XYZ file of C-alpha atoms in Angstrom:
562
model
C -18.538 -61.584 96.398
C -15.700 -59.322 94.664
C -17.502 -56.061 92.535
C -16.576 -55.519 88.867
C -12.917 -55.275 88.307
C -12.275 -51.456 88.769
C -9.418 -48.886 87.775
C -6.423 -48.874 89.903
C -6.492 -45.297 91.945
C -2.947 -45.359 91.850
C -2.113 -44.288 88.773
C -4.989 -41.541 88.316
C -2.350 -39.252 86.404
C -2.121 -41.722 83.780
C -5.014 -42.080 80.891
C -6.547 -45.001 81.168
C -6.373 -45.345 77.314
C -2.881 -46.481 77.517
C -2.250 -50.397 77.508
C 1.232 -51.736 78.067
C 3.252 -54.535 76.304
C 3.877 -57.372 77.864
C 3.860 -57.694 81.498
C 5.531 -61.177 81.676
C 9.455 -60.395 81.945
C 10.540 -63.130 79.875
C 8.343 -63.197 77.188
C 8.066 -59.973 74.923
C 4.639 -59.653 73.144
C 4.576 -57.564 70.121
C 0.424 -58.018 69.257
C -1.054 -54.634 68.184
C -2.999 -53.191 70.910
C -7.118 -54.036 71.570
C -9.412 -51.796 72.508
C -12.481 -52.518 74.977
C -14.411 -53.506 71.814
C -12.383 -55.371 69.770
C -12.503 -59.023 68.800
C -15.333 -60.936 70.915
C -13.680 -64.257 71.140
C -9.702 -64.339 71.725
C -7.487 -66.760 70.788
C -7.496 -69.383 73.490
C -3.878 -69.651 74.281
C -3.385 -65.567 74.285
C -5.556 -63.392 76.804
C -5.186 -60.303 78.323
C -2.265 -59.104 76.468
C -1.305 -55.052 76.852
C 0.508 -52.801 74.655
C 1.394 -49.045 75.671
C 0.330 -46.344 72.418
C 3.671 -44.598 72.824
C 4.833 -41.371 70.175
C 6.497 -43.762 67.970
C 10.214 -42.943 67.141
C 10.183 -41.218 63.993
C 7.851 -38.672 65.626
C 9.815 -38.347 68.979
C 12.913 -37.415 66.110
C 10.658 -34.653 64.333
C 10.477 -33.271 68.036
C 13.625 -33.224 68.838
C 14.656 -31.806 65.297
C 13.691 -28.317 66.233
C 15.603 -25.277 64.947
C 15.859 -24.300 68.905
C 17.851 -27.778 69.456
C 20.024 -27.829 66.327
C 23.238 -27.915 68.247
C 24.875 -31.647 68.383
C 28.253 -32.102 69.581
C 30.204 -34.568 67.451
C 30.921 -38.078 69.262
C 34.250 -39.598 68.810
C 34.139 -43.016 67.945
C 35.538 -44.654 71.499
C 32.831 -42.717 73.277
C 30.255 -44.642 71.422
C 27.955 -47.232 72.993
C 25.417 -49.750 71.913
C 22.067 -51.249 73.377
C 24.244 -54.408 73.504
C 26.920 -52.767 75.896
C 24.504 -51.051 78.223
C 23.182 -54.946 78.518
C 26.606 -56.699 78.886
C 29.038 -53.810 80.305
C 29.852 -52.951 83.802
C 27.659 -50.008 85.552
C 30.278 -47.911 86.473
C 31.926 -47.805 82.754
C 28.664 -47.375 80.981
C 27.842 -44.381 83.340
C 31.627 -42.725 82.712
C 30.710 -43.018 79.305
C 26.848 -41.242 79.064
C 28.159 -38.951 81.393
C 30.607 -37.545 78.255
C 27.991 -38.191 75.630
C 25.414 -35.629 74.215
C 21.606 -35.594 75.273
C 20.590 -35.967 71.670
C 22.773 -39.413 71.084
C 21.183 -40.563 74.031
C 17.628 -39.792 73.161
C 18.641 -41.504 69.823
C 19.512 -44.718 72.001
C 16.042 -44.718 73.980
C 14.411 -44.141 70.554
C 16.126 -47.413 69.192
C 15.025 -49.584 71.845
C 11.320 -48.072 71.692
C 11.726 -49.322 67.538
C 12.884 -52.786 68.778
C 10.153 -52.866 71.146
C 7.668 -51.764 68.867
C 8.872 -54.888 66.508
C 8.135 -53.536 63.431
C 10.891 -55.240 61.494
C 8.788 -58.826 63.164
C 11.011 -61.560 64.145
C 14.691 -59.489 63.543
C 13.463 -57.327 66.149
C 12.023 -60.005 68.596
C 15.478 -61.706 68.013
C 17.150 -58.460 69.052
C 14.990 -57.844 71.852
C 15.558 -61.801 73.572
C 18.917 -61.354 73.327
C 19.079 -58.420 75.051
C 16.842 -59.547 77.759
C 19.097 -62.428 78.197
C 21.807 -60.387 78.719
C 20.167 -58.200 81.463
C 18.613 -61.467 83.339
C 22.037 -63.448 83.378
C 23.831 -60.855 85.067
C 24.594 -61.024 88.886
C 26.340 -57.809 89.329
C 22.722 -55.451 88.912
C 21.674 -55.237 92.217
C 20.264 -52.207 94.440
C 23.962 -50.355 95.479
C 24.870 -50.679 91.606
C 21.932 -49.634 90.589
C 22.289 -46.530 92.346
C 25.127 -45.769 90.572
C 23.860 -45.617 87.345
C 23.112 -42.895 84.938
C 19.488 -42.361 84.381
C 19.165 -43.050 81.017
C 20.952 -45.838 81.700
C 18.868 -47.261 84.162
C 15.332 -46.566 82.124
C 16.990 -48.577 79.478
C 17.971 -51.447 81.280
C 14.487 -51.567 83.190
C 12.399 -51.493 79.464
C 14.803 -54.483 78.604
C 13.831 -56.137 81.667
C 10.049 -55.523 81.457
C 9.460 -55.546 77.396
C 7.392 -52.240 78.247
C 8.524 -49.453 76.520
C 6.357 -46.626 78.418
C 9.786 -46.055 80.849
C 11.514 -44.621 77.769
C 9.273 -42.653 77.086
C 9.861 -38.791 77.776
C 6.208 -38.006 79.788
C 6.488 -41.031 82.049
C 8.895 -39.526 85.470
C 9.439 -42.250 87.593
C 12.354 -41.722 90.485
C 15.484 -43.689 90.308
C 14.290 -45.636 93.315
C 11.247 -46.576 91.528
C 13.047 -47.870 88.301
C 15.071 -49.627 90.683
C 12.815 -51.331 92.806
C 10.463 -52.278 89.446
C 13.939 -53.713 88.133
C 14.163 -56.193 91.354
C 10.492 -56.480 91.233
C 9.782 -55.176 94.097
C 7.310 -53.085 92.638
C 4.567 -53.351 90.164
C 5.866 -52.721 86.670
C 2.353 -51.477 85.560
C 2.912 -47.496 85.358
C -1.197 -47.229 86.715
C -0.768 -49.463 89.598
C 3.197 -49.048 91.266
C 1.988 -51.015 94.240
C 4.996 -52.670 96.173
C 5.589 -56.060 96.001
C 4.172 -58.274 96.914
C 0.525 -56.579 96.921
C -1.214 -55.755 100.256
C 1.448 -58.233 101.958
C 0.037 -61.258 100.036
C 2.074 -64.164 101.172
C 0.479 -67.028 98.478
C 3.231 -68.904 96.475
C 2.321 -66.601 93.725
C 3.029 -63.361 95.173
C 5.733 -64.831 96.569
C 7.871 -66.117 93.812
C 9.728 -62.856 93.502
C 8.731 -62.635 89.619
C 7.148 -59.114 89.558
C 3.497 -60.248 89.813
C 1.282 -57.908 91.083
C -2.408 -59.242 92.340
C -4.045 -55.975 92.068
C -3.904 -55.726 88.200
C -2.305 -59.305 86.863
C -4.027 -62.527 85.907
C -3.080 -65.045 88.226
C -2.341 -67.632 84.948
C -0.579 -64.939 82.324
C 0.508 -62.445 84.522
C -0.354 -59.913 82.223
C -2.503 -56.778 83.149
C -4.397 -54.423 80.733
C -7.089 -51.019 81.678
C -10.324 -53.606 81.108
C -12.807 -52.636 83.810
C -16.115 -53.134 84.492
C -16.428 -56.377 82.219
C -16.974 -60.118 82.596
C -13.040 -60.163 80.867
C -11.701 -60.773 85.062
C -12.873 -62.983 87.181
C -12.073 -62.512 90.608
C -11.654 -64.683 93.597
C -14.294 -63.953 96.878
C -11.617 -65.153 99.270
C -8.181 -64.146 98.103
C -9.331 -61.365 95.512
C -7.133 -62.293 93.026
C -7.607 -61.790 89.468
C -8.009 -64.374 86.393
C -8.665 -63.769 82.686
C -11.980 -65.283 81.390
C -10.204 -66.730 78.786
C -7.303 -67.727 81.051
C -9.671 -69.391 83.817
C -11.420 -71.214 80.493
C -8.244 -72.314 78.783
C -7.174 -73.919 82.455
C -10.585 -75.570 82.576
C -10.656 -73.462 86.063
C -14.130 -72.685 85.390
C -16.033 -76.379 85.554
C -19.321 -77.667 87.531
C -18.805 -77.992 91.407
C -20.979 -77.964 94.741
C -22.848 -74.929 95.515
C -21.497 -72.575 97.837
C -24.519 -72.176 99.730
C -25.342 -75.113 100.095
C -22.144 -76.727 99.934
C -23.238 -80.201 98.573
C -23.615 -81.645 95.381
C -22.272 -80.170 91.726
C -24.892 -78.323 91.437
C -23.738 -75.020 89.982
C -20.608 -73.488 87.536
C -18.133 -72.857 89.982
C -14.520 -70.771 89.606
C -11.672 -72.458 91.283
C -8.981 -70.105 91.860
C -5.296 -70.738 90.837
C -3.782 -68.920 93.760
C -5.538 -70.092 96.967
C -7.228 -73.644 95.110
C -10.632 -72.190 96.349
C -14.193 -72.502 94.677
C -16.438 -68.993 94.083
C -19.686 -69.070 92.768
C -19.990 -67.718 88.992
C -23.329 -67.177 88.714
C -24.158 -64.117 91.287
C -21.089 -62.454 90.328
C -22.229 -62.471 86.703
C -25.565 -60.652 88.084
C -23.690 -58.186 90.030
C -21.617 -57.265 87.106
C -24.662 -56.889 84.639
C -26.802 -55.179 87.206
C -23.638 -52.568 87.453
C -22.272 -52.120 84.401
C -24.670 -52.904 81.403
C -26.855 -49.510 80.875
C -23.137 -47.808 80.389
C -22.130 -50.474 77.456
C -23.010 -49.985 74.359
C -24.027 -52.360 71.481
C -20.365 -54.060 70.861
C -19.650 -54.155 74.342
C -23.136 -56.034 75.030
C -22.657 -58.686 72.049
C -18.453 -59.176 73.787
C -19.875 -59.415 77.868
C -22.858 -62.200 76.731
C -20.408 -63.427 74.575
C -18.126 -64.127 77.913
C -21.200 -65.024 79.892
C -22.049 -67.636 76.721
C -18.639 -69.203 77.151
C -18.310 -69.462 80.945
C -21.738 -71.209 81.269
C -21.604 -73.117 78.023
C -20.634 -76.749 79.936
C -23.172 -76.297 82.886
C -25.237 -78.845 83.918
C -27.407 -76.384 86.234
C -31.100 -75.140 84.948
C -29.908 -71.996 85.958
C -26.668 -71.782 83.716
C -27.929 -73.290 81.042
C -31.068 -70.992 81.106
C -28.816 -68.149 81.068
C -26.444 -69.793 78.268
C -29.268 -70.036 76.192
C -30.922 -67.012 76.611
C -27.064 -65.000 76.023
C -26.859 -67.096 73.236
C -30.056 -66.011 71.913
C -29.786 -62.234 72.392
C -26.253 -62.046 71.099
C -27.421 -63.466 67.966
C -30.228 -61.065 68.334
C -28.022 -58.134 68.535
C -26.430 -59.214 65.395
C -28.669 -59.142 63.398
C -30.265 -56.205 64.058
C -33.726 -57.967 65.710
C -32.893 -56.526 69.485
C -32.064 -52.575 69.986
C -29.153 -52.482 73.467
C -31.614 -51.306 75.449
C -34.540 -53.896 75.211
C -31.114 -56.808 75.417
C -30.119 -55.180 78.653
C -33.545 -54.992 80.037
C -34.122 -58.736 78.593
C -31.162 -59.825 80.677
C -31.995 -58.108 83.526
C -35.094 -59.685 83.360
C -33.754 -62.857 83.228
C -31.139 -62.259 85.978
C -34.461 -61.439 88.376
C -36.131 -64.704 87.099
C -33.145 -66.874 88.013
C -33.042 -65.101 91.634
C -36.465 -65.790 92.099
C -36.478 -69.535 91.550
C -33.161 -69.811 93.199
C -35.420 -68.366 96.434
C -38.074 -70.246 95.576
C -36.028 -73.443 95.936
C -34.147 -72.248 99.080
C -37.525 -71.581 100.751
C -39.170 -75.002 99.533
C -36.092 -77.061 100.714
C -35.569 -74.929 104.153
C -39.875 -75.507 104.903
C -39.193 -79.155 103.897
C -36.585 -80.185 106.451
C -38.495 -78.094 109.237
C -42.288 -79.385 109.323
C -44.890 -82.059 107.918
C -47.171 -81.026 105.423
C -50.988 -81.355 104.900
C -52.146 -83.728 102.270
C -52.818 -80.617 100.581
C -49.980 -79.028 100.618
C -48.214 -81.525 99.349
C -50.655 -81.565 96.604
C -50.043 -77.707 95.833
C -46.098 -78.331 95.825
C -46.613 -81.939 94.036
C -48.282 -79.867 91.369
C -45.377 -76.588 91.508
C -42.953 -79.097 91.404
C -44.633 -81.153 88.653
C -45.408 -77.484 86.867
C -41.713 -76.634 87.242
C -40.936 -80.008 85.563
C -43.154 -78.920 82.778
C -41.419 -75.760 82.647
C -38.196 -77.701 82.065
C -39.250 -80.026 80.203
C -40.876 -77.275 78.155
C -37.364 -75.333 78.356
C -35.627 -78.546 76.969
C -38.253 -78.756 74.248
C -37.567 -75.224 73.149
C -33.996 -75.973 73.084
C -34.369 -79.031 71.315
C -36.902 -77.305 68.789
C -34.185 -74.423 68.441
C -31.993 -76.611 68.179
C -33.638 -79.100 65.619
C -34.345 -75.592 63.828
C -30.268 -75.111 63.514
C -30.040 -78.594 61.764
C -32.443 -78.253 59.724
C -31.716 -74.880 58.809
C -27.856 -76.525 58.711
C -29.714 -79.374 56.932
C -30.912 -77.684 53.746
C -28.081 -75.579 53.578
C -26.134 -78.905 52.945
C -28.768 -79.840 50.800
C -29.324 -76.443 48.607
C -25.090 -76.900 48.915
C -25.590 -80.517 47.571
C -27.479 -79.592 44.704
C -25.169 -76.399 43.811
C -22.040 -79.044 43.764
C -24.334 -81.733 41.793
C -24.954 -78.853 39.288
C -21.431 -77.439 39.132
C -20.474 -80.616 38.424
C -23.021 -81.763 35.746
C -21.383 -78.230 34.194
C -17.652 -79.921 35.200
C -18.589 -82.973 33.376
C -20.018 -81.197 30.234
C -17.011 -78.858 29.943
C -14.913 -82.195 30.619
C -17.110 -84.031 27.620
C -16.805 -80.447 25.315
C -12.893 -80.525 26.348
C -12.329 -83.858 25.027
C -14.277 -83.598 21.944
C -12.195 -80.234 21.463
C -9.103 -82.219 22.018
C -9.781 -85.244 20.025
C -10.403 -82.424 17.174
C -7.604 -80.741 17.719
C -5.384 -84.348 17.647
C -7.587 -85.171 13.948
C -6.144 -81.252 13.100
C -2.686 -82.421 14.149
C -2.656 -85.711 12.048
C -3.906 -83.958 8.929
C -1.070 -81.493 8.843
C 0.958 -84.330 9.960
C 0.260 -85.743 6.772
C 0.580 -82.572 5.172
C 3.870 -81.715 6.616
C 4.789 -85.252 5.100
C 3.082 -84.668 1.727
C 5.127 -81.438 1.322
C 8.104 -82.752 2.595
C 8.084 -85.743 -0.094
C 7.120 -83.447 -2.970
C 10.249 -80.838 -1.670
C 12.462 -84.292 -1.796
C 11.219 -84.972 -4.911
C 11.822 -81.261 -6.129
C 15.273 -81.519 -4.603
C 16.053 -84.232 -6.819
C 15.028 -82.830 -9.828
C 16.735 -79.764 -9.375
C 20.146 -81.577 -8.717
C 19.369 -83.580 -11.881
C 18.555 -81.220 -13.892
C 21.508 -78.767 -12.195
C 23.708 -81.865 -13.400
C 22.351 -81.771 -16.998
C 22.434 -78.058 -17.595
C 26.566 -78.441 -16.084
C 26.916 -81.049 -19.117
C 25.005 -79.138 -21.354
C 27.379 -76.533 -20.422
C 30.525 -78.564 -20.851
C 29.787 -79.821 -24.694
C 28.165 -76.543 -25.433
C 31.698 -75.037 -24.538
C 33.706 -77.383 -26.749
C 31.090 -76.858 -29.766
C 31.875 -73.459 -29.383
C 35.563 -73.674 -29.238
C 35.527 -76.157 -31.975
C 33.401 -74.181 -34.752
C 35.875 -71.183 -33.310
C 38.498 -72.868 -34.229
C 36.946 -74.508 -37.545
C 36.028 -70.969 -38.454
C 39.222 -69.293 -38.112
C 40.706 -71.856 -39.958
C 38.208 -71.212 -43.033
C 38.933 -67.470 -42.416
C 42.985 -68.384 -43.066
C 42.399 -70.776 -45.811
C 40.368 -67.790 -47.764
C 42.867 -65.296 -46.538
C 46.181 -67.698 -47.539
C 43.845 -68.206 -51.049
C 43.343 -64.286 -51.311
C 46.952 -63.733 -51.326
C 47.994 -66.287 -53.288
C 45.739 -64.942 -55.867
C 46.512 -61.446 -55.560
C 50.357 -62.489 -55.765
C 49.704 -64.441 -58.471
C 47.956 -61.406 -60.146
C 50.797 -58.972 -59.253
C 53.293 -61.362 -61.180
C 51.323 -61.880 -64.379
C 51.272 -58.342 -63.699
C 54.966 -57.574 -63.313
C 55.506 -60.139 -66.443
C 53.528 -58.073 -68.050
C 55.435 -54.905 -66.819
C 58.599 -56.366 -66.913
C 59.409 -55.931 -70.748
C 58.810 -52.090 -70.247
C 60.713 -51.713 -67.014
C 61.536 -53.954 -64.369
C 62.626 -51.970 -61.262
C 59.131 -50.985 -60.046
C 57.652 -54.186 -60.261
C 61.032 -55.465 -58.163
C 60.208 -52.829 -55.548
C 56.364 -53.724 -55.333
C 56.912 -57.342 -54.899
C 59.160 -56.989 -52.054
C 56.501 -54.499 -50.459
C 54.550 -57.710 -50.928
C 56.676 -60.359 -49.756
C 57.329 -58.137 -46.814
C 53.789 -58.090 -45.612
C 53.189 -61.372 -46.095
C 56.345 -63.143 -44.663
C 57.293 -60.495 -41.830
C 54.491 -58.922 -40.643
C 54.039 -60.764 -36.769
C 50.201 -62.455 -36.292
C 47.991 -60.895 -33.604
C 46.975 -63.416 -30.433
C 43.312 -63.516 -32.617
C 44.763 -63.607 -35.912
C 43.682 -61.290 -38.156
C 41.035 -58.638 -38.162
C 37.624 -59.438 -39.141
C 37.445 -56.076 -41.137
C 41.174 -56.812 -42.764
C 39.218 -59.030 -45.672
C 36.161 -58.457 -47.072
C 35.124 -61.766 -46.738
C 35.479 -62.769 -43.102
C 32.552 -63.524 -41.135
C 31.839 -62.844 -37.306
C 31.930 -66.426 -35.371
């Protein structure tokens, strides 16, 4: 049986803290990076993924922009390259060209590809990263003599394209040209803690084989994808081949399923792993132990509630006392855990415990079946293991009661939450139906509101009709009233200033008649004064020209103002 899943000894110059991106070449993944005790149940259909914690770019910049670095050569416009012509253009043109070209633009080029790796503009930068890739896959001319040719920028950028990892760009990481170039062809691991060569220990399965970069000393057989989990129930590992599978992989696959024991080798009688790689069984159950009995005094609370968490899962289908025993009891101390019942300590020794008590019965029925098929028994005896076995049915039977008790618990606990849920929705909507009846009665007052000034509005609108109409009526009248008041006027004018001449004509006809009785009178003494004062009269009568009003009011004295 394979030990917990340990570090790599290859890489011991690396920290183990650092988690790489995606280590299938096609596929670029750009999840944010999980530590040891992050989310306890992974999405089914993702496992396993890495990210590297790189300097991010803006940073690397601030680095570079010290005052002891400030001098940058200007770059003419036909010495400029792109991530897209290092991925499409020949070696040997790209090289002439980086050759002439200033550290700090090419620094600026690494950092740009580190930004699209990162993908933090999301699915522009995923675009700009498959296209790429496809560029650098398609090509037939990137073999080992070109390869060699190339500058070494060049060739760290064109090996991040190929792997999605961005940890070659980075300025700490010094791997040799032959390196790059042999991770490139995949003939070496492209993890940066493992570098074995390809393919691993001289594995000649179909899927070391295949020439695709995989690596069995730190990839999952079903992803392909390696991460710095060790000493976990995460990896399951093969006793023959010594491969490695994701838990969640191995589940997803349905690789983990009921099958004949290995030691005895007949009958499903125990949760079995069937390896991808070699199609072999292993035995789940004493690997679990091993790992526990290893690791579990160095995890801490988190990392308890994620391993039973993995235990829970792998033996959830099992059909075996033993796995469901220990499904149960995970179960039960991960809940435990949660809330705050359990301290780490007393669930580690608790699942010790129970890893010890699962040993001893699987011994108990090795011994029992091995003294069965080798002698007869006394009456007895077979009344002392008639009674074990009937006291172990008990025990099962209890064990199933317990479980059925726990689990009647559950729906009845699950039962009067649906009730006490029942009610709450029966009462919300006994309120619903009251604000619906308080609603209507609002809006059926609110329609009575509308009619009445309906029939206000129409009440107002009659009497400003009706107002209308007397106002043009009596706007008609007042312009008639007008009219005949006009000619009154002009006629009593007129009427007036005909009196006025009348008196006037009869004023001077008397005074003239005066001024001859007068000049008769005069006219035996002397006659040539009155001659010259009737002519004086005759001349103001007869010559004088009329006035556009006629004459003065204050010319008589007895004219009147109209």
């Amino acid at each position: 049986m394979l030990p917990p899943r340990q570090q790599s000894q290859v890489g011991e110059g690396l920290q183990t803290s650092l988690s790489l991106v995606s280590s299938d070449p096609p596929r670029l993944s750009l999840e944010e990076p999980r530590p040891n005790t992050g989310n306890l149940r992974e999405s089914p259909t993702e496992s396993g993924n890495s990210r590297e914690i790189w300097p991010t770019a803006g940073a690397i910049k601030k680095e570079n922009d010290c005052p002891d670095q400030s001098v940058i050569r200007r770059v003419s416009g036909a010495d400029k390259i792109t991530l897209h012509d290092i991925a499409r253009e020949r070696v040997d043109i790209i090289c002439e060209k980086m050759v002439r070209l200033p550290y700090e633009f090419l620094d600026e080029l690494k950092n740009g590809l580190r930004v699209i790796l990162e993908g933090g503009n999301g699915s522009q930068h995923r675009e700009e990263f498959f296209i790429l890739q496809k560029l650098v896959q398609s090509r037939s001319d990137l073999t080992t003599n070109t390869l060699a040719r190339t500058h070494r920028v060049q060739l760290e950028i064109l090996v991040a394209i190929n792997t999605g990892i961005q940890g070659f760009l980075h300025p700490s990481i010094s791997l040799s040209q032959a390196s790059l170039i042999e991770i490139f062809l995949y003939k070496r691991c492209r993890n940066l803690a493992c570098q074995s060569q390809l393919p691993a220990e001289d594995c000649t399965c179909e899927t070391c084989a295949n020439g695709n970069g995989f690596c069995n000393l730190c990839m999952c057989v079903i992803c392909s994808k390696f991460d710095f989990e060790v000493n976990t129930c995460r990896w399951i590992g093969c006793d023959l081949c010594s491969h490695w599978t994701h838990t969640d992989c191995a589940i997803r696959e349905q690789l983990i399923c009921m099958g004949p024991a290995t030691r005895q080798g007949t009958g499903p009688s125990e949760m079995v792993f069937k390896c991808h790689a070699c199609n072999r069984t292993s035995e789940l159950l004493g690997w679990v132990k091993d790992v526990f009995q290893h690791c579990v005094l160095s995890w801490d609370g988190e990392a308890l509630i994620r391993e039973l968490d993995f235990v829970s899962r792998i033996f959830h289908g099992s059909k075996d006392p033993r796995g469901r025993t220990l499904h149960w009891k995970c179960d039960d101390l991960k809940e435990n855990l949660k809330s705050g019942k359990v301290e780490s300590k007393a669930a580690c020794k608790a699942i010790l415990m129970v890893f010890k008590e699962l040993e001893l019965d699987s011994q108990k029925t090795l011994e029992n079946a091995d003294s069965e098929s080798g002698r007869l028994i006394a009456p007895q005896e077979a009344c002392s293991r008639i009674s074990e076995v009937v006291h172990e049915a008990v025990r099962n039977m209890e064990m199933v009661a317990d479980e059925k008790m726990r689990m009647f618990k559950k729906a009845r606990l699950s039962f009067d939450a649906c009730e006490r849920e029942l009610a709450d929705k029966a009462r919300e909507a006994g309120e619903l139906n009251m604000d619906r009846q308080k609603k209507k009665l609002e809006i059926e007052e609110l329609e009575r509101i509308v009619r009445l000034k309906n029939a206000e509005a129409d009440m107002f609108q009659m009497k400003a009709n009706e107002a209308k109409r007397e106002a043009e009526r009596l706007q008609r009248i007042l312009l008639a009233k007008s009219d005949k008041s006009e000619e009154e006027y002009t006629s009593n004018y007129l009427k007036q200033r005909l009196s006025e001449a009348e008196a006037e004509k009869q004023y001077l006809y008397e005074k003239i008649k005066m001024q001859e009785t007068t000049r008769l009178m005069q006219s035996s003494g002397g006659g040539g004064g009155d001659s010259l004062m009737f002519s004086k009269i005759h001349d103001i009568l007869y010559n004088v020209p009329p006035s556009a009003d006629g004459p003065s009011n204050d010319c008589h004295p007895f004219r009147k103002n109209p």
